[in-house]
Amino acid sequence: MTDDPSIKAVFPPKKIPAFPAALKRENLQPVFRFHQSLPGYQATPLHCLPALARHLGIRNIYVKDESRRFGLNAFKALGATWAVAGILCAKLGRPLADTDFPALKQAASHVGDMVFVTATDGNHGRGLAWAAAQLGCRAVVYMPAGSAASRVRAIEKEGARVWVTDRNYDGAVRLAAAAARENGWHLVQDTAFEGYEQVPDWILQGYTTMAREVLEQLGDRELALPTHLFLQAGVGSMAASVLGYYANALGEACPRTVIVEPDQADCMYRSALADDGTPRKVGGELKTMMAGLACGEPNPFAWRILRDFAAGFVSCADEVAAVGMRQLARPVGGDPAIVSGESGAVGLGLACRLAADGALAGIKAQIQLDASSVLLCFSTEGDTDPDNYRAVVHGPPR
Ligand SMILES: Cc1ncc(COP(=O)(O)O)c(C=O)c1O
């Protein structure tokens, strides 16, 4: 619906939503308590960018800066830690709802050698490696072909064994699942597939902590609720977690939400375009600098939440993420600077392009983004590929 080839959008007819019980606020108290008991837990900063908002013709912009999560430069450990806790509690016969980190660590020391395995574009693997190391367990991590050396090293630094495969992300997921079966390891994958649902559900629950922190931070500072939410998607677990949480917690006040993907891995966009309720896959190399979003197969549980609650789906060229990275690095007015990586910045990049490009007026009108709007974005990573970050932010425009 646009004349701009770098941005495509679809706004499927409204669905009758099924509220996901796993994401109800009352079921998530144990998750938040567990995260608070982890070493180094701190709510990540929520920044306001009023000068940029004025520049873009909207009322305010909030950016949740997940580069500061547990010193890991991305939000992902929120999911991995809760999933590892779930697996350990099941093995130990302990109730997950009552667990905290010190008790779990103590109990884990009695279960012997446990190995957790996953596939990752980078951030989830680092989060899992960190979670395993905190509990004295081991981690094995499979990565897609072409993974940045800096992302491999960051995972190895947390003590995990890393294999860079010759597959794309979805192929690496299958290798990790096979390795788990063959070796008796525990698969901690951030996407679901037939017969594998419990762990990805825990991961989705884990991500809600950042959505909850935002509501608390807005309340503490007496700031208005957002009217709009731009959420980036790979397999869709993060977006579904945040949107499902807000749909449950805020009801009618849930922000109008747009799901944003790279055009080389836009499985949610294509699923929405088909609009028959079932998810679509994208194959091939999934070549995008938004490595965290380079996933061709939706998490089916996440897809159902996005299908039911998102207002629209946008598929973007890499340059849209670059716009967001540069804007956050070099703020206008007195706004704070934020280091935001490729997958973290695309939502803000989309907001900038919507304001600047008349050819996108149809999208703005469709989501009613105007002078009264307050936009919330999650900058889900910092400079996890520092060479590319430098090239995009400080190099010549491309
Ligand atoms: C930085 C970053 N943002 C967003 C995502 C998307 O999360 P999901 O795959 O759950 O959609 C990822 C996934 O790895 C990521 O690393």
mmCIF file of C-alpha atoms and ligand atoms in Angstrom:
data_model
loop_
_atom_site.group_PDB
_atom_site.id
_atom_site.type_symbol
_atom_site.label_atom_id
_atom_site.label_comp_id
_atom_site.label_asym_id
_atom_site.label_seq_id
_atom_site.Cartn_x
_atom_site.Cartn_y
_atom_site.Cartn_z
ATOM 1 C CA MET A 1 0.000 0.000 0.000
ATOM 2 C CA THR A 2 2.959 2.428 -0.459
ATOM 3 C CA ASP A 3 4.926 4.028 -3.325
ATOM 4 C CA ASP A 4 8.134 3.588 -1.346
ATOM 5 C CA PRO A 5 9.797 0.284 -2.340
ATOM 6 C CA SER A 6 11.778 0.084 0.937
ATOM 7 C CA ILE A 7 8.626 -0.218 3.071
ATOM 8 C CA LYS A 8 5.575 -2.442 2.475
ATOM 9 C CA ALA A 9 2.646 -2.674 4.865
ATOM 10 C CA VAL A 10 -0.483 -4.721 5.356
ATOM 11 C CA PHE A 11 -3.404 -4.035 7.706
ATOM 12 C CA PRO A 12 -5.535 -7.167 7.867
ATOM 13 C CA PRO A 13 -9.167 -6.916 9.038
ATOM 14 C CA LYS A 14 -9.571 -6.944 12.830
ATOM 15 C CA LYS A 15 -9.779 -10.372 14.447
ATOM 16 C CA ILE A 16 -11.709 -11.556 17.496
ATOM 17 C CA PRO A 17 -8.783 -11.948 19.868
ATOM 18 C CA ALA A 18 -8.131 -14.898 22.173
ATOM 19 C CA PHE A 19 -6.384 -13.539 25.272
ATOM 20 C CA PRO A 20 -3.270 -15.646 26.011
ATOM 21 C CA ALA A 21 -3.607 -16.919 29.593
ATOM 22 C CA ALA A 22 0.158 -17.560 29.852
ATOM 23 C CA LEU A 23 0.665 -13.790 29.545
ATOM 24 C CA LYS A 24 -1.873 -12.670 32.175
ATOM 25 C CA ARG A 25 -0.318 -10.336 34.712
ATOM 26 C CA GLU A 26 -1.276 -12.507 37.692
ATOM 27 C CA ASN A 27 0.534 -15.518 36.137
ATOM 28 C CA LEU A 28 3.716 -13.539 35.634
ATOM 29 C CA GLN A 29 4.507 -12.414 39.175
ATOM 30 C CA PRO A 30 6.887 -15.404 39.727
ATOM 31 C CA VAL A 31 8.770 -14.549 36.531
ATOM 32 C CA PHE A 32 9.418 -10.985 37.660
ATOM 33 C CA ARG A 33 10.398 -12.115 41.169
ATOM 34 C CA PHE A 34 12.847 -14.644 39.683
ATOM 35 C CA HIS A 35 14.450 -12.025 37.415
ATOM 36 C CA GLN A 36 14.818 -9.661 40.362
ATOM 37 C CA SER A 37 16.757 -12.384 42.204
ATOM 38 C CA LEU A 38 19.315 -12.787 39.387
ATOM 39 C CA PRO A 39 22.851 -11.400 39.798
ATOM 40 C CA GLY A 40 23.039 -7.864 38.393
ATOM 41 C CA TYR A 41 19.283 -7.433 37.872
ATOM 42 C CA GLN A 42 18.270 -3.823 37.282
ATOM 43 C CA ALA A 43 15.401 -2.388 35.284
ATOM 44 C CA THR A 44 16.840 -1.138 31.990
ATOM 45 C CA PRO A 45 16.484 2.588 31.211
ATOM 46 C CA LEU A 46 13.327 3.975 29.623
ATOM 47 C CA HIS A 47 14.298 7.081 27.654
ATOM 48 C CA CYS A 48 12.009 9.897 26.487
ATOM 49 C CA LEU A 49 12.845 11.593 23.186
ATOM 50 C CA PRO A 50 10.610 14.692 23.199
ATOM 51 C CA ALA A 51 12.783 16.673 20.754
ATOM 52 C CA LEU A 52 12.680 13.878 18.174
ATOM 53 C CA ALA A 53 8.938 13.538 18.743
ATOM 54 C CA ARG A 54 8.474 17.246 17.944
ATOM 55 C CA HIS A 55 10.627 16.822 14.860
ATOM 56 C CA LEU A 56 8.480 13.870 13.702
ATOM 57 C CA GLY A 57 5.210 15.663 14.492
ATOM 58 C CA ILE A 58 4.064 13.411 17.326
ATOM 59 C CA ARG A 59 3.596 14.019 21.060
ATOM 60 C CA ASN A 60 6.327 11.857 22.606
ATOM 61 C CA ILE A 61 8.614 8.874 21.993
ATOM 62 C CA TYR A 62 9.741 6.333 24.590
ATOM 63 C CA VAL A 63 12.654 3.971 23.959
ATOM 64 C CA LYS A 64 13.381 1.059 26.290
ATOM 65 C CA ASP A 65 17.158 0.500 26.149
ATOM 66 C CA GLU A 66 17.837 -3.240 26.410
ATOM 67 C CA SER A 67 21.547 -2.867 25.665
ATOM 68 C CA ARG A 68 21.873 -2.566 29.439
ATOM 69 C CA ARG A 69 20.325 -5.941 30.358
ATOM 70 C CA PHE A 70 22.650 -7.983 32.634
ATOM 71 C CA GLY A 71 25.678 -6.498 30.797
ATOM 72 C CA LEU A 72 24.813 -8.685 27.781
ATOM 73 C CA ASN A 73 23.934 -5.925 25.273
ATOM 74 C CA ALA A 74 20.462 -7.404 24.502
ATOM 75 C CA PHE A 75 17.183 -8.416 26.147
ATOM 76 C CA LYS A 76 17.408 -12.124 25.419
ATOM 77 C CA ALA A 77 18.597 -13.448 28.791
ATOM 78 C CA LEU A 78 15.140 -12.604 30.188
ATOM 79 C CA GLY A 79 13.750 -15.559 28.237
ATOM 80 C CA ALA A 80 16.678 -17.955 28.572
ATOM 81 C CA THR A 81 16.931 -17.587 32.364
ATOM 82 C CA TRP A 82 13.245 -18.324 32.965
ATOM 83 C CA ALA A 83 13.324 -21.305 30.567
ATOM 84 C CA VAL A 84 16.422 -22.763 32.238
ATOM 85 C CA ALA A 85 14.720 -22.273 35.606
ATOM 86 C CA GLY A 86 11.673 -24.137 34.237
ATOM 87 C CA ILE A 87 13.750 -27.066 32.987
ATOM 88 C CA LEU A 88 15.747 -27.330 36.212
ATOM 89 C CA CYS A 89 12.649 -27.141 38.408
ATOM 90 C CA ALA A 90 10.975 -29.882 36.348
ATOM 91 C CA LYS A 91 14.060 -32.069 36.746
ATOM 92 C CA LEU A 92 14.298 -31.383 40.482
ATOM 93 C CA GLY A 93 10.560 -31.730 41.113
ATOM 94 C CA ARG A 94 10.383 -28.197 42.559
ATOM 95 C CA PRO A 95 7.567 -25.710 41.929
ATOM 96 C CA LEU A 96 8.730 -23.136 39.379
ATOM 97 C CA ALA A 97 6.388 -20.480 40.767
ATOM 98 C CA ASP A 98 8.271 -20.403 44.103
ATOM 99 C CA THR A 99 11.809 -20.456 42.794
ATOM 100 C CA ASP A 100 14.468 -17.800 43.104
ATOM 101 C CA PHE A 101 17.993 -17.737 41.738
ATOM 102 C CA PRO A 102 20.008 -18.510 44.911
ATOM 103 C CA ALA A 103 17.810 -21.522 45.755
ATOM 104 C CA LEU A 104 17.930 -22.775 42.177
ATOM 105 C CA LYS A 105 21.700 -22.449 41.998
ATOM 106 C CA GLN A 106 22.068 -24.434 45.176
ATOM 107 C CA ALA A 107 19.724 -27.152 43.939
ATOM 108 C CA ALA A 108 21.410 -27.226 40.505
ATOM 109 C CA SER A 109 24.730 -28.108 42.122
ATOM 110 C CA HIS A 110 23.236 -31.504 43.065
ATOM 111 C CA VAL A 111 21.929 -32.565 39.636
ATOM 112 C CA GLY A 112 25.284 -33.266 37.988
ATOM 113 C CA ASP A 113 26.300 -32.319 34.469
ATOM 114 C CA MET A 114 23.476 -30.587 32.591
ATOM 115 C CA VAL A 115 23.929 -29.311 29.055
ATOM 116 C CA PHE A 116 21.626 -26.765 27.425
ATOM 117 C CA VAL A 117 21.660 -26.430 23.652
ATOM 118 C CA THR A 118 20.177 -23.870 21.263
ATOM 119 C CA ALA A 119 20.401 -22.224 17.856
ATOM 120 C CA THR A 120 20.813 -18.469 17.655
ATOM 121 C CA ASP A 121 21.559 -15.456 15.505
ATOM 122 C CA GLY A 122 23.618 -14.263 18.457
ATOM 123 C CA ASN A 123 21.702 -12.695 21.310
ATOM 124 C CA HIS A 124 19.639 -15.654 22.499
ATOM 125 C CA GLY A 125 22.747 -17.874 22.476
ATOM 126 C CA ARG A 126 24.632 -15.343 24.560
ATOM 127 C CA GLY A 127 21.718 -15.108 26.981
ATOM 128 C CA LEU A 128 21.520 -18.898 27.297
ATOM 129 C CA ALA A 129 25.294 -19.255 27.733
ATOM 130 C CA TRP A 130 25.147 -16.666 30.519
ATOM 131 C CA ALA A 131 22.146 -18.337 32.189
ATOM 132 C CA ALA A 132 23.818 -21.771 32.087
ATOM 133 C CA ALA A 133 27.087 -20.386 33.464
ATOM 134 C CA GLN A 134 25.286 -18.635 36.360
ATOM 135 C CA LEU A 135 23.898 -22.022 37.400
ATOM 136 C CA GLY A 136 27.125 -23.994 36.884
ATOM 137 C CA CYS A 137 25.778 -25.780 33.771
ATOM 138 C CA ARG A 138 27.147 -26.058 30.230
ATOM 139 C CA ALA A 139 25.799 -24.628 26.947
ATOM 140 C CA VAL A 140 26.247 -25.609 23.300
ATOM 141 C CA VAL A 141 25.195 -23.089 20.650
ATOM 142 C CA TYR A 142 24.572 -23.530 16.900
ATOM 143 C CA MET A 143 24.725 -20.464 14.631
ATOM 144 C CA PRO A 144 23.730 -19.778 11.016
ATOM 145 C CA ALA A 145 26.271 -19.479 8.188
ATOM 146 C CA GLY A 146 27.791 -16.002 7.985
ATOM 147 C CA SER A 147 27.372 -15.175 11.702
ATOM 148 C CA ALA A 148 29.493 -12.161 12.699
ATOM 149 C CA ALA A 149 32.753 -13.161 14.437
ATOM 150 C CA SER A 150 32.051 -10.657 17.226
ATOM 151 C CA ARG A 151 28.749 -12.412 18.020
ATOM 152 C CA VAL A 152 30.481 -15.824 18.080
ATOM 153 C CA ARG A 153 33.171 -14.505 20.439
ATOM 154 C CA ALA A 154 30.598 -12.892 22.730
ATOM 155 C CA ILE A 155 28.929 -16.300 23.239
ATOM 156 C CA GLU A 156 32.232 -18.136 23.713
ATOM 157 C CA LYS A 157 33.207 -15.565 26.350
ATOM 158 C CA GLU A 158 30.233 -16.758 28.430
ATOM 159 C CA GLY A 159 31.798 -20.248 28.380
ATOM 160 C CA ALA A 160 29.651 -21.948 25.698
ATOM 161 C CA ARG A 161 30.812 -24.223 22.893
ATOM 162 C CA VAL A 162 29.797 -22.625 19.555
ATOM 163 C CA TRP A 163 29.307 -24.253 16.146
ATOM 164 C CA VAL A 164 28.826 -21.992 13.116
ATOM 165 C CA THR A 165 26.829 -24.147 10.685
ATOM 166 C CA ASP A 166 26.329 -23.977 6.906
ATOM 167 C CA ARG A 167 22.541 -23.500 7.388
ATOM 168 C CA ASN A 168 20.255 -20.493 7.780
ATOM 169 C CA TYR A 169 18.682 -19.776 11.200
ATOM 170 C CA ASP A 170 15.829 -22.255 10.779
ATOM 171 C CA GLY A 171 18.274 -24.956 9.627
ATOM 172 C CA ALA A 172 20.439 -24.280 12.685
ATOM 173 C CA VAL A 173 17.337 -24.748 14.877
ATOM 174 C CA ARG A 174 16.854 -28.220 13.388
ATOM 175 C CA LEU A 175 20.526 -29.098 14.040
ATOM 176 C CA ALA A 176 20.254 -27.982 17.662
ATOM 177 C CA ALA A 177 17.060 -30.033 18.134
ATOM 178 C CA ALA A 178 18.762 -33.119 16.649
ATOM 179 C CA ALA A 179 21.832 -32.617 18.866
ATOM 180 C CA ALA A 180 19.561 -32.418 21.923
ATOM 181 C CA ARG A 181 17.849 -35.707 20.992
ATOM 182 C CA GLU A 182 21.102 -37.529 20.232
ATOM 183 C CA ASN A 183 23.045 -36.391 23.304
ATOM 184 C CA GLY A 184 20.343 -36.134 25.956
ATOM 185 C CA TRP A 185 20.890 -32.350 26.142
ATOM 186 C CA HIS A 186 18.139 -29.868 26.988
ATOM 187 C CA LEU A 187 16.938 -27.791 24.033
ATOM 188 C CA VAL A 188 16.280 -24.156 24.995
ATOM 189 C CA GLN A 189 14.889 -22.771 21.759
ATOM 190 C CA ASP A 190 13.146 -19.405 21.475
ATOM 191 C CA THR A 191 10.653 -20.690 18.930
ATOM 192 C CA ALA A 192 8.009 -23.424 19.065
ATOM 193 C CA PHE A 193 7.339 -26.318 16.700
ATOM 194 C CA GLU A 194 5.174 -29.429 16.739
ATOM 195 C CA GLY A 195 5.707 -31.209 20.066
ATOM 196 C CA TYR A 196 7.982 -28.465 21.443
ATOM 197 C CA GLU A 197 5.940 -25.823 23.217
ATOM 198 C CA GLN A 198 6.684 -25.621 26.932
ATOM 199 C CA VAL A 199 10.188 -24.140 26.730
ATOM 200 C CA PRO A 200 9.307 -21.445 24.147
ATOM 201 C CA ASP A 201 6.277 -20.556 26.300
ATOM 202 C CA TRP A 202 8.617 -19.991 29.268
ATOM 203 C CA ILE A 203 10.874 -17.870 27.045
ATOM 204 C CA LEU A 204 7.906 -15.761 25.958
ATOM 205 C CA GLN A 205 6.882 -15.328 29.586
ATOM 206 C CA GLY A 206 10.433 -14.285 30.446
ATOM 207 C CA TYR A 207 10.394 -11.398 27.967
ATOM 208 C CA THR A 208 7.342 -9.856 29.668
ATOM 209 C CA THR A 209 9.598 -8.461 32.392
ATOM 210 C CA MET A 210 10.712 -5.659 30.076
ATOM 211 C CA ALA A 211 7.095 -4.821 29.173
ATOM 212 C CA ARG A 212 6.196 -4.735 32.844
ATOM 213 C CA GLU A 213 9.168 -2.537 33.720
ATOM 214 C CA VAL A 214 7.945 0.023 31.158
ATOM 215 C CA LEU A 215 4.527 0.278 32.833
ATOM 216 C CA GLU A 216 6.175 0.736 36.236
ATOM 217 C CA GLN A 217 8.600 3.347 34.890
ATOM 218 C CA LEU A 218 5.757 5.293 33.224
ATOM 219 C CA GLY A 219 3.749 5.154 36.463
ATOM 220 C CA ASP A 220 6.701 6.295 38.611
ATOM 221 C CA ARG A 221 7.356 9.269 36.317
ATOM 222 C CA GLU A 222 3.659 10.032 35.764
ATOM 223 C CA LEU A 223 4.061 9.717 32.007
ATOM 224 C CA ALA A 224 1.186 8.992 29.625
ATOM 225 C CA LEU A 225 0.643 5.475 28.337
ATOM 226 C CA PRO A 226 1.850 4.967 24.755
ATOM 227 C CA THR A 227 -0.791 5.121 22.046
ATOM 228 C CA HIS A 228 1.440 3.307 19.536
ATOM 229 C CA LEU A 229 3.898 0.440 19.759
ATOM 230 C CA PHE A 230 6.350 -0.618 17.027
ATOM 231 C CA LEU A 231 7.701 -4.133 17.712
ATOM 232 C CA GLN A 232 10.293 -5.888 15.592
ATOM 233 C CA ALA A 233 9.930 -9.619 14.903
ATOM 234 C CA GLY A 234 12.171 -12.544 14.085
ATOM 235 C CA VAL A 235 10.212 -15.668 15.057
ATOM 236 C CA GLY A 236 7.789 -13.266 16.801
ATOM 237 C CA SER A 237 8.245 -14.412 20.410
ATOM 238 C CA MET A 238 9.430 -11.032 21.687
ATOM 239 C CA ALA A 239 6.692 -9.082 19.927
ATOM 240 C CA ALA A 240 4.011 -11.554 21.042
ATOM 241 C CA SER A 241 5.249 -11.423 24.612
ATOM 242 C CA VAL A 242 5.101 -7.630 24.824
ATOM 243 C CA LEU A 243 1.854 -7.262 22.880
ATOM 244 C CA GLY A 244 0.150 -10.159 24.683
ATOM 245 C CA TYR A 245 1.195 -8.684 28.036
ATOM 246 C CA TYR A 246 -0.136 -5.217 27.185
ATOM 247 C CA ALA A 247 -3.344 -6.627 25.679
ATOM 248 C CA ASN A 248 -4.008 -8.429 28.965
ATOM 249 C CA ALA A 249 -2.829 -5.642 31.258
ATOM 250 C CA LEU A 250 -4.285 -2.619 29.442
ATOM 251 C CA GLY A 251 -7.355 -3.935 27.617
ATOM 252 C CA GLU A 252 -8.876 -1.130 25.535
ATOM 253 C CA ALA A 253 -5.854 1.088 26.330
ATOM 254 C CA CYS A 254 -3.458 -1.363 24.652
ATOM 255 C CA PRO A 255 -1.371 0.664 22.175
ATOM 256 C CA ARG A 256 -2.028 0.348 18.430
ATOM 257 C CA THR A 257 0.754 -2.037 17.424
ATOM 258 C CA VAL A 258 2.757 -2.475 14.235
ATOM 259 C CA ILE A 259 5.012 -5.501 13.698
ATOM 260 C CA VAL A 260 8.223 -4.650 11.830
ATOM 261 C CA GLU A 261 10.448 -7.115 9.945
ATOM 262 C CA PRO A 262 13.338 -7.139 7.470
ATOM 263 C CA ASP A 263 12.077 -7.661 3.910
ATOM 264 C CA GLN A 264 14.364 -10.688 3.473
ATOM 265 C CA ALA A 265 12.769 -12.544 6.412
ATOM 266 C CA ASP A 266 9.242 -11.130 6.583
ATOM 267 C CA CYS A 267 7.341 -14.285 7.547
ATOM 268 C CA MET A 268 4.836 -12.433 9.774
ATOM 269 C CA TYR A 269 4.133 -9.829 7.075
ATOM 270 C CA ARG A 270 3.523 -12.600 4.522
ATOM 271 C CA SER A 271 1.328 -14.500 6.958
ATOM 272 C CA ALA A 272 -0.759 -11.345 7.495
ATOM 273 C CA LEU A 273 -0.904 -10.703 3.749
ATOM 274 C CA ALA A 274 -2.289 -14.208 3.176
ATOM 275 C CA ASP A 275 -4.820 -13.521 5.973
ATOM 276 C CA ASP A 276 -6.145 -17.071 6.227
ATOM 277 C CA GLY A 277 -5.072 -17.478 9.858
ATOM 278 C CA THR A 278 -2.114 -19.776 9.223
ATOM 279 C CA PRO A 279 1.549 -18.745 9.317
ATOM 280 C CA ARG A 280 3.761 -18.570 6.207
ATOM 281 C CA LYS A 281 7.481 -19.401 5.945
ATOM 282 C CA VAL A 282 10.299 -17.631 4.111
ATOM 283 C CA GLY A 283 13.313 -19.709 2.977
ATOM 284 C CA GLY A 284 16.734 -19.013 1.496
ATOM 285 C CA GLU A 285 19.667 -17.102 2.924
ATOM 286 C CA LEU A 286 17.550 -14.540 4.877
ATOM 287 C CA LYS A 287 20.215 -11.978 4.073
ATOM 288 C CA THR A 288 19.736 -8.882 6.212
ATOM 289 C CA MET A 289 21.958 -6.933 8.581
ATOM 290 C CA MET A 290 19.143 -7.274 11.136
ATOM 291 C CA ALA A 291 20.618 -10.635 12.216
ATOM 292 C CA GLY A 292 18.307 -11.023 15.217
ATOM 293 C CA LEU A 293 15.294 -10.787 12.918
ATOM 294 C CA ALA A 294 16.656 -13.122 10.212
ATOM 295 C CA CYS A 295 14.169 -15.921 10.914
ATOM 296 C CA GLY A 296 11.966 -17.401 8.193
ATOM 297 C CA GLU A 297 9.594 -19.552 10.263
ATOM 298 C CA PRO A 298 7.197 -17.958 12.770
ATOM 299 C CA ASN A 299 6.696 -19.314 16.253
ATOM 300 C CA PRO A 300 3.079 -20.530 15.727
ATOM 301 C CA PHE A 301 1.973 -19.489 19.245
ATOM 302 C CA ALA A 302 3.499 -16.035 18.753
ATOM 303 C CA TRP A 303 1.913 -15.720 15.312
ATOM 304 C CA ARG A 304 -1.567 -16.284 16.754
ATOM 305 C CA ILE A 305 -1.078 -13.460 19.265
ATOM 306 C CA LEU A 306 0.260 -11.077 16.611
ATOM 307 C CA ARG A 307 -2.500 -12.076 14.177
ATOM 308 C CA ASP A 308 -5.163 -11.346 16.796
ATOM 309 C CA PHE A 309 -3.794 -8.151 18.347
ATOM 310 C CA ALA A 310 -1.483 -6.306 15.911
ATOM 311 C CA ALA A 311 -2.988 -3.515 13.801
ATOM 312 C CA GLY A 312 -0.459 -3.862 10.991
ATOM 313 C CA PHE A 313 2.633 -5.607 9.650
ATOM 314 C CA VAL A 314 5.500 -3.798 7.917
ATOM 315 C CA SER A 315 8.329 -5.264 5.846
ATOM 316 C CA CYS A 316 11.427 -3.023 5.637
ATOM 317 C CA ALA A 317 14.693 -2.807 3.734
ATOM 318 C CA ASP A 318 17.907 -2.702 5.790
ATOM 319 C CA GLU A 319 18.204 1.053 5.225
ATOM 320 C CA VAL A 320 15.216 1.615 7.531
ATOM 321 C CA ALA A 321 17.177 0.051 10.414
ATOM 322 C CA ALA A 322 20.181 2.202 9.463
ATOM 323 C CA VAL A 323 18.030 5.350 9.732
ATOM 324 C CA GLY A 324 17.012 4.309 13.256
ATOM 325 C CA MET A 325 20.578 3.463 14.339
ATOM 326 C CA ARG A 326 21.897 6.842 13.184
ATOM 327 C CA GLN A 327 18.993 8.791 14.666
ATOM 328 C CA LEU A 328 19.375 7.155 18.074
ATOM 329 C CA ALA A 329 23.174 7.612 18.025
ATOM 330 C CA ARG A 330 22.917 11.291 17.061
ATOM 331 C CA PRO A 331 19.867 12.700 18.823
ATOM 332 C CA VAL A 332 18.249 16.054 18.178
ATOM 333 C CA GLY A 333 17.677 18.766 20.816
ATOM 334 C CA GLY A 334 18.509 17.609 24.318
ATOM 335 C CA ASP A 335 17.401 14.000 23.761
ATOM 336 C CA PRO A 336 19.750 11.283 25.095
ATOM 337 C CA ALA A 337 21.953 9.280 22.704
ATOM 338 C CA ILE A 338 21.184 5.534 22.580
ATOM 339 C CA VAL A 339 23.457 2.837 21.160
ATOM 340 C CA SER A 340 21.004 0.709 19.208
ATOM 341 C CA GLY A 341 21.995 -2.165 16.916
ATOM 342 C CA GLU A 342 20.456 -3.314 13.647
ATOM 343 C CA SER A 343 17.560 -5.328 15.121
ATOM 344 C CA GLY A 344 17.014 -2.841 17.930
ATOM 345 C CA ALA A 345 16.598 0.308 15.861
ATOM 346 C CA VAL A 346 14.287 -0.670 13.014
ATOM 347 C CA GLY A 347 11.064 0.425 14.778
ATOM 348 C CA LEU A 348 12.416 3.915 15.419
ATOM 349 C CA GLY A 349 13.776 3.951 11.851
ATOM 350 C CA LEU A 350 10.263 3.236 10.605
ATOM 351 C CA ALA A 351 8.866 6.138 12.665
ATOM 352 C CA CYS A 352 11.463 8.484 11.123
ATOM 353 C CA ARG A 353 10.641 7.315 7.604
ATOM 354 C CA LEU A 354 6.885 7.669 8.162
ATOM 355 C CA ALA A 355 7.406 11.293 9.182
ATOM 356 C CA ALA A 356 9.795 12.142 6.351
ATOM 357 C CA ASP A 357 8.320 10.374 3.348
ATOM 358 C CA GLY A 358 5.030 11.604 1.889
ATOM 359 C CA ALA A 359 4.707 8.337 -0.040
ATOM 360 C CA LEU A 360 4.063 6.639 3.323
ATOM 361 C CA ALA A 361 1.155 8.903 4.321
ATOM 362 C CA GLY A 362 -1.269 6.008 3.810
ATOM 363 C CA ILE A 363 0.435 4.004 6.576
ATOM 364 C CA LYS A 364 0.384 6.962 8.986
ATOM 365 C CA ALA A 365 -3.306 7.512 8.292
ATOM 366 C CA GLN A 366 -4.083 3.820 8.699
ATOM 367 C CA ILE A 367 -2.507 3.655 12.171
ATOM 368 C CA GLN A 368 -3.647 7.180 13.088
ATOM 369 C CA LEU A 369 -0.136 8.353 13.940
ATOM 370 C CA ASP A 370 -0.524 12.098 14.505
ATOM 371 C CA ALA A 371 0.262 15.026 16.802
ATOM 372 C CA SER A 372 -1.476 13.337 19.748
ATOM 373 C CA SER A 373 0.470 10.060 19.442
ATOM 374 C CA VAL A 374 2.958 8.662 21.953
ATOM 375 C CA LEU A 375 5.204 5.971 20.447
ATOM 376 C CA LEU A 376 6.964 3.201 22.383
ATOM 377 C CA CYS A 377 9.869 1.245 20.831
ATOM 378 C CA PHE A 378 12.072 -1.430 22.365
ATOM 379 C CA SER A 379 15.733 -1.041 21.420
ATOM 380 C CA THR A 380 16.352 -4.741 21.964
ATOM 381 C CA GLU A 381 20.124 -4.664 21.430
ATOM 382 C CA GLY A 382 23.149 -2.416 21.500
ATOM 383 C CA ASP A 383 26.115 -2.672 19.128
ATOM 384 C CA THR A 384 26.251 -6.480 19.061
ATOM 385 C CA ASP A 385 28.167 -6.322 15.750
ATOM 386 C CA PRO A 386 30.485 -3.359 16.526
ATOM 387 C CA ASP A 387 32.105 -3.282 13.052
ATOM 388 C CA ASN A 388 28.761 -3.014 11.274
ATOM 389 C CA TYR A 389 27.492 -0.562 13.903
ATOM 390 C CA ARG A 390 30.491 1.719 13.261
ATOM 391 C CA ALA A 391 30.108 1.412 9.488
ATOM 392 C CA VAL A 392 26.392 2.309 9.623
ATOM 393 C CA VAL A 393 26.570 5.079 12.210
ATOM 394 C CA HIS A 394 29.934 6.670 11.394
ATOM 395 C CA GLY A 395 30.551 5.561 7.805
ATOM 396 C CA PRO A 396 29.344 7.214 4.616
ATOM 397 C CA PRO A 397 25.573 6.918 3.954
ATOM 398 C CA ARG A 398 24.725 3.812 1.885
HETATM 399 C C1 LIG B 1 18.040 -7.804 19.187
HETATM 400 C C2 LIG B 1 16.868 -8.615 18.847
HETATM 401 N N1 LIG B 1 15.692 -8.010 18.702
HETATM 402 C C3 LIG B 1 14.580 -8.704 18.392
HETATM 403 C C4 LIG B 1 14.627 -10.060 18.205
HETATM 404 C C5 LIG B 1 13.377 -10.768 17.795
HETATM 405 O O1 LIG B 1 12.916 -11.696 18.678
HETATM 406 P P1 LIG B 1 11.985 -12.876 18.175
HETATM 407 O O2 LIG B 1 12.850 -13.825 17.395
HETATM 408 O O3 LIG B 1 11.418 -13.440 19.396
HETATM 409 O O4 LIG B 1 10.972 -12.283 17.264
HETATM 410 C C6 LIG B 1 15.833 -10.744 18.384
HETATM 411 C C7 LIG B 1 15.914 -12.189 18.247
HETATM 412 O O5 LIG B 1 16.956 -12.800 18.292
HETATM 413 C C8 LIG B 1 16.984 -9.999 18.703
HETATM 414 O O6 LIG B 1 18.172 -10.589 18.873
#
